[in-house]
Amino acid sequence: MSYNPTEEQQAAIDGFRNGGNLTIEAGAGTGKTSTLRFFADAAQGRSGLYLAFNKSVQLEADQKFRGTSIRAKTAHSLAWASMPSELRWKLDEKKRMREADQAEHLGLRANIRVGGQSVSKRVVMRLVRETLSAFCRTAADEITDSMVPVPLQLLLSGAESADLQRQVARYAKKFWLDVIHPEGVLPFQHDYYVKLWQLSRPTLPYDFILLDEAQDSDPLLIDVLHNQQNTQLIAVGDRSQAIYGWRGATDSMDAFGGDTFQLTQSFRFGPAIADEANVWLDLLNASLRVRGMDKASSVHATYNRVAEGVLCRTNAGAIAEVIDAHQRGVTVGIAGQNRAKQMHQLAQAALDLQERGWTSHPEFDTFKSWEAVQEYVQEDEGADLAPLVNLVDEYGADKIVSAIDACVPADQARTTVSTVHVAKGLEWHHVRIAEDFPIPSFDEETGDLEQMTPEAMMLAYVAVTRAKRHLDPAGLDWVRRYRNALARPEYAANFYRNAQAHRFSEKQKREETLTNPDAVKNMKGKGRSGGYSRGNTGVGGSRSGGGNHWANRRAS
C-alpha cells in the first residue's frame, strides 16, 4: 500500500493477525476496502476469500486484491462452480415456458378459493415464485407455509391468510421437486443452484473468509460459513446501513463472534456532513459515530444549483423527481442497472390496468380496474400505494412512461435520480434529499409523536452519507427538531406543524428559483456514472441554514 494505516486500521490488522474471528464495524466512507487490502498484505501466505455483495463489487475487489492471496467471489459464483452436471443444462438452454403451462404442469388448472374470493392462477403462480425466492434466502431444508407472502391487497383475515399460504406452499413444494429433478421442465433460476449449494453443506478451501456487507446477509450464506471448520471468519459492514431486511436479509455483524474493531474516520466527507450523519446515529443509539476529514463541507438548502445526485425513499419519489427535472429542462438519468426499465414496467402496468383491466405486474395483479386501486388506497393497508396512484392521477400513466423513456444514461446526465437502496455504495459531490421521506406524524388525540422505525432511520443515514462536499438535506432537514421533540414531548405538536410548514415553504422557494433558467448553475467536476466519483477533494462552505409513498418496490 502507498500509505500507512490509521490507528484504527492498525488495530484491526493486529486482530486479523491473531487468527481469531473478527467483526469490523466500518462507518460510511471509513476506508473499509483499504483496510481489507491491508489484511491481504498481512495474510503471510494464507489463502483468503472475499465474499462480495454482488458482481460489480466483486469485479472492483478483483482489482483491489490483485497480486494477493485473496480471491473475490460472489455466493453465486461459488455455487455455480459446484452445480451438479445433470442440472446445468437447465440454465444453459434457457428454456422458456408459458406461465399457463407452468400452472398446468403443477396441477393448477383453475383459480383457487380463499374465503369468499377467487385468487387467479396468475397471482398464485407469482406467489409460488416469491415463495421459492424466500426459501432460497433461508437456511431451511424445506419450504414452509410461513414463507408464502400474503398480498395486503386481498384484505384477508388471519384464517384466510393461513389458508392461502397452505395452498400456495403446496404448489411451491411441487415446483421445487421439479427444480431438483434432472428431467424437470420448469424454469430454473440462478438462486436455485445457490440453495442447492447450501443444502450440500459445502467446504470452502480457504484459511480465512471476509464477508462484506455482513449487515445485509442472507441466512443461507451465514449457514454456509458457520459450517466451515478451522476457518477464520471476518464480518465486515455497518449495522446502521442494514436496509435490506424487507427482502429477507439479516444483520449478521455478530454472527461469528470474536473481537470487534471500529473504523470511524470517514475519508468521504468533512465535519459538517459527519455531524448530520451522527444525528441519525444518535437516534439509532448506534455504538459508532463517524468523524469527518479535515476538509470543507456544507449542509444547507440550495436553490440555485442542480444537485448531481437526488436521493429518494421510493420509486414513486424517484419518478416524480424525473418528471420535475424534465419540466425544468435538466437532462436526467436514473441510477442502477435496469432501474429505469423497472420503473418503466411499473408505470406501464398502471397504464395496462387503466386500458385493459388487468396486468401481470406484482404491484397490481390482484386488481381488475384502476378504480379498484383508487378505492384500495383509501384503506390503511393501501397507504404505500397511495403516492403511486396520486402520481398517475396527476400526470397520467402515459406521461410517466414517456418521462422515463426520455432519460439519458446516468454518465451523460446533469443530475442523477436514485432510490437510496440503489445509491448504497455510491457517492456524489452534491446531493439533495428528495421530499418523499415522510415527516414523523403527531397524534392530536394522544399527544404522541411518531417513533421512527430503525429501518427508516438507517435509510436516512445511508442517504445523507452519500454526499462528499455538499448536502442539501431538504426532505430530511427536520431531523434535529425531531430529536429535540423526542427529548421534550411538549414541543412535539409544534415540531410537526412547523416541519410541515417548513417543507411547503422550502418547496416553494425551490420552485421559484429553479423555474428561472438563469438561476441554474452548471455543475462541474462530475464523476463517472451519473456524477459520482470516489476522490476526496473538498469545496468551500460551512454548515448553515437548513435546520432553523407510491408503493415502494425497493431497489435491489
XYZ file of N, CA and C in Angstrom, residues 50-53 210-215 234-237:
42
model
N -12.824 -13.280 -0.325
C -13.627 -12.078 -0.100
C -14.991 -12.329 -0.718
N -16.025 -12.403 0.109
C -17.381 -12.647 -0.380
C -18.054 -11.315 -0.665
N -18.284 -11.046 -1.943
C -18.832 -9.766 -2.382
C -20.351 -9.801 -2.414
N -20.946 -8.630 -2.202
C -22.405 -8.480 -2.173
C -23.024 -8.739 -3.542
N -13.616 -13.226 4.311
C -14.081 -11.867 4.591
C -15.498 -11.719 4.047
N -16.470 -11.546 4.916
C -17.860 -11.362 4.489
C -18.177 -9.876 4.469
N -18.282 -9.302 3.275
C -18.592 -7.881 3.139
C -20.098 -7.663 3.255
N -20.475 -6.456 3.679
C -21.889 -6.090 3.865
C -22.594 -7.114 4.751
N -21.941 -7.488 5.844
C -22.489 -8.523 6.726
C -23.813 -8.107 7.349
N -24.070 -6.796 7.398
C -25.328 -6.340 7.989
C -26.531 -6.648 7.106
N -14.409 -13.293 9.186
C -14.391 -11.855 9.468
C -15.645 -11.218 8.879
N -16.500 -10.681 9.744
C -17.697 -9.958 9.303
C -17.352 -8.481 9.176
N -17.671 -7.896 8.018
C -17.339 -6.502 7.740
C -18.604 -5.769 7.308
N -18.847 -4.605 7.877
C -20.024 -3.848 7.457
C -20.363 -2.739 8.428
